[in-house]
Amino acid sequence: MRIPTLYALPLDVMPVALIERAASLLFKRLLVTHPGLFDRLGEFRERRFVFAPVDLPLVFKVEPEKKALSVCRKPQDFEADARIEAPLFLLLALLEGRCDADALFFSRDLTVTGDMEAMLAMRNALDDSNIDLPRDLSRMTGPLAPLFARAGNSLRRRALGEETAAWN
Amino acid sequence: MELICPAGTPAAFREAVDAGADAVYCGFRDETNARNFPGLNFSREELREAIAYAHARGVETFVALNTFMRAGDEEIWYRAAADAVALGADALILADFGLMAHVAERYPEQRLHVSVQASASNPEAIGFLVEAFNAKRVVLPRTLTVADIARIGKRIPCEMEVFVFGGLCVMAEGRCSLSSYATGKSPNMNGVCSPASHVHYRKDGRDMVSELGDFTINRFPAGEAAGYPTLCKGRFDIADSHAYAFEDPVSLDAMGEIDALRAAGVSALKIEGRQRGKAYVADVVSTLRKALDATPAERERLLARMHGMSEGQKTTTGAYEKRWR
């Protein structure tokens, strides 16, 4: 499922600094929950990875060594060592290991360019990480965590389809 | 028949066990196995935990040490064999005769399987490995017909394991030099076919171009399903034709042949895919487990959606039903 253009419109006007601040908070939360997230990257920790959702006007850059996440608005772009492009929900599904990256590559839903060793290492690191975004991120909301987790699970089910979301 | 399932990470390993594997095969995070990709495979500690997880659920673990030892560096492979034995591997999957001899001599109680990388494809070769190294099982190359397998089965004193699903290597495995020719690295010596360090993808208009070293492997127009960047699945200009020289980008699905394979004496069915994600492993293993117990009609329905996960989004029965052109 792609994000409808209408839903992505606010991101065209929202200050990038604000988006980056929010995205960095979520990123840091994931690193707290999964401290070994980038262990499998080995020598590729120092590479710069760009994640470009094709259905959002934004580009995200992750630098594992610095534990940093940056955001820019298209048509601006980041210099990076490896780059992956796909619809947002598929990128998130890859983050959780809910989809197989090779299958998405075969179906042309996903495009990769740049340093393929680094990209493979990142794919394998994420695949082994057991990230569950609704579970992991809802914990930031304190007593509202169950509510946010349920909402996140529901959204994921609709985005990825019942079968995929039910897995694990 | 046993279902032998792949795992490239501990998460994928647990999925394979939970989804119904009889045995899971995996390798160490180094050049001792033929899936030596960045970020993939197991540390010694991860393998220890994985074997314990599997054994607690009645599932076996096979450790692939299926590359060929580099002269002067044999200790890397000897150490891997020693560690796999000490960690409790139920079988070692070996390709190098020298390593087989070492394991047979040092660890005579250790179960030894002949890797597909050994390219043992006739009764004489297999018989020699059984006699010389006490091999208990041979993984047959994906270049034999079902009739070939049945003929071999009648003349060998060990179990046979065959690939039924996943990546399709169309070469005499362990002897293919295409990757070496293009990149200087091979699955046989370095554990990598088309190493990621030499793979490049680029956009050219709406086309996606895949390159390996100095070679253009393929150009996929928008909407056309893609394949791995291997020379054996490349599309080339040959004389007046522009076509796949060896094989199309396609994966193996021989689940329609399992009754014939059982009749041929096959003991175990192998799923390729240690480089694939845990979602693939969970989906394929659980589907194939159901298919093994299903009627032929149900089996076809269960497997229909597997095409979408396959290279080129297509599957073939490969050599099981035909001879190569």
XYZ file of C-alpha atoms in Angstrom:
493
model
C 0.000 0.000 0.000
C 1.237 3.458 -0.878
C 0.561 6.563 1.201
C -2.152 8.525 -0.650
C -0.764 11.803 -1.996
C -3.349 13.743 -0.001
C -2.101 12.263 3.286
C 1.498 13.153 2.431
C 0.655 16.788 1.631
C 1.251 18.128 5.175
C 4.845 16.911 4.921
C 5.310 19.366 2.052
C 4.814 22.320 4.377
C 5.848 21.062 7.793
C 9.304 22.350 8.862
C 11.956 19.752 8.069
C 13.681 20.435 11.411
C 10.495 19.410 13.228
C 10.148 16.210 11.166
C 13.806 15.396 11.737
C 13.438 15.936 15.482
C 10.456 13.576 15.675
C 12.087 10.938 13.452
C 15.304 11.100 15.494
C 13.363 10.545 18.716
C 11.781 7.406 17.271
C 15.156 6.235 15.904
C 16.848 6.688 19.273
C 14.017 4.808 20.962
C 14.612 1.863 18.628
C 18.317 1.927 19.456
C 17.513 1.838 23.170
C 15.167 -1.118 22.666
C 17.568 -2.915 20.303
C 21.093 -1.934 21.380
C 22.637 -4.611 19.147
C 20.736 -3.421 16.085
C 23.834 -2.556 14.074
C 26.172 -5.264 15.412
C 25.905 -7.283 12.213
C 27.028 -4.312 10.140
C 30.630 -4.883 11.209
C 32.942 -2.782 9.039
C 29.920 -1.223 7.322
C 28.829 0.722 10.409
C 30.592 3.777 9.044
C 28.637 3.819 5.795
C 25.825 6.274 5.174
C 22.470 4.696 4.277
C 19.668 6.585 2.562
C 16.074 5.388 2.821
C 13.865 7.133 0.284
C 10.130 6.388 0.496
C 8.747 6.812 -3.015
C 5.371 7.963 -1.649
C 6.677 10.677 0.684
C 8.338 14.003 -0.180
C 11.146 13.152 2.283
C 14.517 11.381 2.287
C 16.054 9.816 5.423
C 19.769 9.251 6.028
C 20.981 6.855 8.706
C 24.578 6.870 9.952
C 24.936 3.851 12.261
C 28.358 4.784 13.617
C 27.109 8.198 14.743
C 23.711 6.786 15.715
C 22.302 9.692 13.734
C 19.277 10.154 11.521
C 18.840 13.135 9.167
C 15.909 14.204 7.022
C 15.662 16.370 3.929
C 12.813 17.274 1.604
C 12.845 16.233 -2.061
C 14.179 17.315 -4.516
C 17.070 17.851 -2.111
C 19.011 14.687 -1.477
C 21.821 13.262 0.658
C 25.169 11.931 -0.429
C 25.228 8.328 0.671
C 27.077 5.058 0.254
C 23.977 2.938 -0.212
C 20.414 3.829 -1.084
C 17.104 2.011 -0.974
C 13.817 3.231 -2.440
C 10.379 1.698 -1.875
C 6.920 2.699 -0.607
C 7.054 3.721 3.074
C 5.111 0.745 4.427
C 7.407 -1.693 2.626
C 10.471 0.049 4.059
C 8.926 -0.270 7.520
C 8.080 -3.925 6.832
C 11.726 -4.519 5.907
C 12.761 -2.781 9.110
C 10.668 -5.347 11.005
C 11.733 -8.271 8.799
C 8.121 -8.826 7.754
C 8.919 -8.861 4.051
C 11.720 -10.546 2.167
C 13.934 -7.949 0.497
C 14.903 -10.264 -2.363
C 11.245 -10.903 -3.190
C 10.560 -7.139 -3.234
C 13.609 -6.675 -5.466
C 12.381 -9.359 -7.870
C 8.935 -7.723 -8.043
C 10.562 -4.327 -8.625
C 8.844 -2.840 -5.568
C 12.266 -1.981 -4.191
C 15.305 -0.346 -5.773
C 18.834 -0.465 -4.380
C 21.885 1.416 -5.574
C 25.390 2.104 -4.271
C 27.504 -0.138 -2.055
C 25.765 -3.529 -2.158
C 27.941 -5.046 0.566
C 26.830 -2.315 2.948
C 23.211 -2.670 1.871
C 23.250 -6.462 2.334
C 24.811 -6.079 5.772
C 22.095 -3.577 6.740
C 19.349 -5.854 5.403
C 20.674 -8.798 7.397
C 21.145 -6.694 10.544
C 17.541 -5.491 10.401
C 16.220 -8.950 9.564
C 17.790 -10.400 12.705
C 16.713 -7.594 14.999
C 13.110 -8.554 15.931
C 11.907 -4.968 15.727
C 8.165 -4.532 16.231
C 7.376 -0.873 15.651
C 3.953 -0.675 17.355
C 5.286 -2.564 20.383
C 8.648 -0.789 20.591
C 7.496 2.777 19.916
C 4.227 2.708 21.835
C 6.277 2.349 25.032
C 7.183 6.037 24.631
C 3.575 6.947 25.342
C 3.505 5.683 28.936
C 0.044 4.687 30.112
C -1.327 5.108 26.596
C 1.046 2.407 25.273
C -1.610 -0.340 24.842
C -3.826 2.074 22.913
C -1.018 3.183 20.580
C 0.197 -0.403 20.114
C -3.306 -1.514 19.096
C -3.612 1.398 16.671
C -0.188 0.638 15.220
C -1.010 -3.040 14.774
C -4.268 -2.170 13.075
C -2.558 0.267 10.713
C 0.132 -2.303 9.880
C -2.478 -4.966 9.161
C -4.269 -2.691 6.740
C -1.053 -1.544 5.074
C 0.568 -4.918 4.590
C -2.421 -7.203 4.423
C -3.746 -9.560 7.032
C -1.466 -12.457 6.141
C 1.853 -10.646 6.384
C 0.972 -8.727 9.530
C -0.181 -11.890 11.279
C 3.205 -13.476 10.791
C 5.388 -13.577 13.936
C 11.000 -37.439 3.838
C 12.790 -34.872 5.974
C 12.461 -31.152 5.263
C 15.873 -29.440 5.417
C 15.552 -25.683 5.798
C 17.928 -22.718 5.450
C 18.870 -20.078 8.019
C 21.220 -17.134 7.574
C 20.533 -15.499 10.940
C 19.417 -16.673 14.383
C 16.006 -15.075 13.784
C 15.564 -17.032 10.544
C 16.762 -20.183 12.329
C 14.039 -19.890 14.969
C 11.438 -19.251 12.257
C 12.546 -22.398 10.385
C 12.296 -24.506 13.546
C 8.909 -23.052 14.495
C 7.567 -23.453 10.954
C 8.180 -27.196 10.864
C 11.738 -27.936 9.736
C 13.116 -31.402 10.468
C 16.619 -29.951 10.237
C 18.033 -26.467 9.726
C 21.315 -25.865 7.916
C 23.497 -22.846 8.517
C 27.114 -21.697 8.518
C 29.706 -19.676 10.365
C 30.278 -15.995 9.627
C 33.354 -16.564 7.452
C 34.624 -18.073 4.229
C 34.063 -21.663 5.368
C 30.575 -21.751 3.864
C 29.143 -20.980 0.454
C 26.872 -18.143 1.616
C 29.532 -15.813 2.962
C 27.579 -12.558 2.602
C 27.974 -9.384 4.699
C 25.938 -9.479 7.902
C 24.870 -13.082 7.350
C 25.593 -16.284 9.287
C 26.413 -17.293 12.826
C 29.023 -16.571 15.456
C 30.051 -19.542 17.584
C 27.841 -18.326 20.438
C 24.856 -17.788 18.125
C 25.260 -21.328 16.775
C 25.419 -22.730 20.302
C 22.120 -21.023 21.155
C 20.538 -22.055 17.847
C 21.449 -25.731 18.294
C 20.045 -25.675 21.819
C 16.819 -24.068 20.537
C 16.508 -26.722 17.823
C 17.351 -29.699 20.017
C 14.822 -28.606 22.626
C 12.200 -28.937 19.885
C 13.448 -32.162 18.346
C 15.001 -30.469 15.312
C 18.499 -31.153 13.987
C 21.160 -28.654 12.934
C 23.459 -29.218 9.975
C 26.515 -26.971 9.689
C 27.717 -26.188 6.171
C 31.506 -26.040 5.821
C 31.190 -26.373 2.098
C 33.897 -24.248 0.537
C 37.277 -25.587 -0.562
C 40.219 -25.100 1.773
C 42.854 -22.618 0.655
C 46.339 -24.112 0.636
C 48.244 -22.878 3.672
C 45.079 -21.728 5.471
C 43.549 -25.125 6.230
C 43.430 -24.254 9.937
C 40.432 -21.933 9.325
C 38.371 -24.911 8.111
C 39.782 -27.340 10.687
C 38.880 -24.902 13.487
C 35.366 -24.473 12.083
C 34.910 -28.261 11.975
C 36.207 -28.637 15.538
C 33.877 -25.911 16.794
C 30.831 -27.266 14.953
C 31.461 -30.735 16.416
C 31.980 -29.304 19.921
C 28.809 -27.215 19.666
C 26.756 -30.318 18.900
C 26.061 -30.104 15.165
C 24.050 -33.103 14.047
C 25.847 -33.226 10.710
C 28.601 -31.387 8.860
C 27.979 -30.615 5.193
C 31.352 -30.824 3.463
C 32.649 -30.392 -0.078
C 36.451 -30.577 0.193
C 37.863 -34.121 0.193
C 40.723 -32.983 2.415
C 38.300 -31.625 4.989
C 36.206 -34.794 4.740
C 39.337 -36.850 5.426
C 40.217 -34.610 8.385
C 36.728 -34.882 9.907
C 36.498 -38.635 9.284
C 39.840 -39.161 11.003
C 39.509 -36.724 13.922
C 35.778 -37.044 14.597
C 34.766 -40.533 13.431
C 31.452 -40.333 15.300
C 30.447 -37.102 13.571
C 27.806 -37.527 10.888
C 29.125 -36.310 7.527
C 27.014 -35.156 4.584
C 28.419 -34.553 1.099
C 27.606 -30.999 0.011
C 26.159 -30.255 -3.401
C 29.388 -28.276 -3.826
C 31.272 -31.584 -4.017
C 29.468 -32.197 -7.308
C 29.135 -35.913 -6.593
C 26.698 -36.938 -9.285
C 27.315 -40.595 -10.104
C 27.353 -43.828 -8.094
C 31.105 -44.259 -8.407
C 31.920 -40.812 -6.974
C 29.348 -41.120 -4.200
C 30.422 -44.674 -3.401
C 34.009 -43.512 -3.066
C 33.027 -40.781 -0.567
C 31.011 -43.260 1.492
C 33.814 -45.788 1.525
C 36.646 -43.314 2.126
C 35.016 -40.904 4.585
C 31.953 -42.758 5.876
C 29.593 -40.165 4.360
C 26.025 -40.845 5.430
C 24.208 -38.627 2.939
C 24.828 -36.929 -0.395
C 23.183 -33.698 -1.536
C 22.693 -34.221 -5.259
C 23.343 -31.516 -7.878
C 20.393 -29.758 -9.460
C 21.360 -31.134 -12.868
C 19.889 -34.634 -12.548
C 16.518 -35.922 -13.738
C 14.246 -37.875 -11.398
C 15.118 -40.980 -13.427
C 18.840 -40.264 -12.908
C 18.249 -39.945 -9.168
C 16.338 -43.242 -9.056
C 19.172 -45.003 -10.916
C 21.780 -43.514 -8.569
C 19.712 -44.380 -5.497
C 19.757 -48.086 -6.368
C 23.562 -48.163 -6.480
C 24.718 -46.118 -3.502
C 24.974 -47.089 0.175
C 23.914 -43.714 1.624
C 20.940 -41.385 1.868
C 20.067 -38.889 -0.855
C 19.013 -35.267 -0.284
C 17.754 -33.128 -3.158
C 16.824 -29.475 -3.600
C 13.116 -28.904 -4.134
C 12.672 -25.165 -3.713
C 14.594 -21.904 -4.028
C 17.539 -20.617 -5.997
C 18.414 -22.696 -9.012
C 22.092 -23.256 -9.715
C 22.293 -24.748 -13.182
C 26.013 -25.451 -13.083
C 28.214 -28.336 -11.917
C 28.369 -26.860 -8.430
C 31.775 -26.573 -6.861
C 33.292 -26.485 -10.341
C 31.696 -23.329 -11.736
C 34.169 -20.561 -12.516
C 31.808 -17.934 -13.923
C 31.917 -15.804 -10.772
C 35.708 -16.198 -10.563
C 36.027 -15.148 -14.189
C 34.039 -11.960 -13.626
C 35.177 -10.992 -10.136
C 38.087 -13.143 -8.979
C 35.857 -14.569 -6.223
C 33.737 -17.692 -6.271
C 31.352 -19.662 -4.079
C 33.881 -22.497 -4.156
C 36.796 -20.628 -2.603
C 35.321 -17.484 -1.029
C 31.755 -18.531 -0.376
C 30.258 -15.935 -2.661
C 28.701 -16.264 -6.092
C 28.502 -12.758 -7.581
C 30.010 -11.101 -4.487
C 28.163 -7.970 -3.391
C 31.427 -6.023 -3.587
C 31.302 -6.393 -7.377
C 27.554 -5.902 -7.896
C 26.167 -2.593 -9.067
C 22.645 -1.547 -9.913
C 21.923 1.641 -11.782
C 18.895 3.309 -13.249
C 18.981 4.109 -16.944
C 15.799 5.991 -17.712
C 13.052 3.627 -16.558
C 15.296 0.579 -16.927
C 17.227 -1.054 -14.105
C 20.679 -2.251 -15.154
C 22.549 -4.898 -13.151
C 26.304 -5.198 -13.454
C 28.853 -7.658 -12.099
C 32.418 -6.354 -12.248
C 32.923 -5.147 -15.794
C 30.006 -7.136 -17.180
C 26.455 -5.968 -17.743
C 24.331 -8.871 -16.574
C 20.898 -7.618 -17.475
C 18.685 -4.662 -18.269
C 15.180 -4.892 -16.871
C 12.541 -2.596 -18.394
C 10.027 -1.069 -15.961
C 7.603 -3.711 -14.741
C 9.670 -6.736 -15.721
C 10.463 -9.049 -12.801
C 14.149 -9.028 -11.880
C 16.663 -11.748 -11.039
C 19.953 -12.129 -9.207
C 23.051 -10.598 -10.842
C 24.701 -13.913 -11.724
C 26.339 -14.592 -15.081
C 24.400 -17.851 -15.452
C 21.127 -15.885 -15.394
C 22.412 -13.025 -17.573
C 20.820 -11.786 -20.790
C 23.393 -11.348 -23.542
C 23.838 -10.591 -27.226
C 24.784 -13.904 -28.802
C 25.123 -13.935 -32.590
C 21.775 -12.528 -33.774
C 19.875 -13.161 -30.576
C 19.458 -11.186 -27.364
C 18.541 -13.789 -24.791
C 19.383 -15.751 -21.680
C 22.418 -17.881 -22.542
C 22.140 -20.472 -19.775
C 18.908 -20.026 -17.846
C 16.211 -17.422 -17.263
C 15.964 -15.661 -13.890
C 13.835 -18.351 -12.291
C 13.698 -20.377 -9.073
C 13.315 -24.090 -8.510
C 9.990 -25.558 -7.407
C 10.019 -29.337 -7.602
C 7.306 -29.908 -5.008
C 5.135 -31.358 -7.778
C 7.730 -34.115 -8.058
C 7.851 -35.189 -4.428
C 5.965 -38.439 -4.961
C 8.401 -39.378 -7.742
C 11.359 -38.312 -5.610
C 10.082 -40.410 -2.716
C 9.735 -43.379 -5.052
C 13.284 -42.731 -6.277
C 14.534 -43.263 -2.743
C 15.166 -39.660 -1.704
C 15.405 -39.252 2.098
C 15.395 -35.478 2.445
C 14.091 -32.411 0.620
C 16.172 -29.265 0.802
C 15.072 -25.648 0.588
C 17.667 -23.200 -0.740
C 17.852 -19.696 0.699
C 20.229 -18.951 3.565
C 20.599 -15.471 2.078
C 16.842 -14.829 2.247
C 14.996 -13.012 5.017
C 13.207 -14.628 7.961
C 9.828 -13.803 6.415
C 10.748 -15.919 3.391
C 12.015 -18.758 5.562
C 8.873 -18.791 7.719
C 6.537 -18.635 4.742
C 8.285 -21.199 2.558
C 8.979 -23.704 5.335
C 5.422 -23.633 6.689
C 3.945 -23.869 3.189
C 6.184 -26.757 2.157
C 5.503 -28.557 5.427
C 1.761 -28.377 4.678
C 2.376 -29.360 1.054
C 4.280 -32.491 2.061
C 1.155 -33.865 3.720
C -1.310 -32.547 1.147
C -2.948 -34.179 -1.864
C -1.469 -33.215 -5.269
C -4.372 -30.826 -5.939
C -4.033 -29.131 -2.547
C -0.279 -29.013 -3.019
C -0.646 -27.058 -6.251
C -2.945 -24.536 -4.571
C -0.609 -24.111 -1.601
C 2.426 -23.548 -3.788
C 0.812 -21.211 -6.335
C 1.553 -18.053 -4.377
C 5.201 -19.004 -3.912
C 5.910 -17.748 -7.429
C 5.788 -14.184 -6.108
C 8.712 -14.851 -3.764
C 10.843 -16.405 -6.491
C 13.610 -15.046 -8.678
C 12.032 -13.497 -11.769
C 8.695 -14.311 -10.066
C 8.802 -17.609 -11.945
C 9.501 -21.182 -10.961
C 10.628 -24.248 -12.852
C 11.074 -27.937 -12.155
C 14.595 -27.495 -13.524
C 16.446 -30.611 -14.565
C 14.101 -32.958 -12.735
C 11.902 -33.089 -15.803
C 14.299 -32.284 -18.610
C 17.867 -32.274 -19.767
C 19.731 -29.018 -20.228
C 19.920 -27.572 -23.697
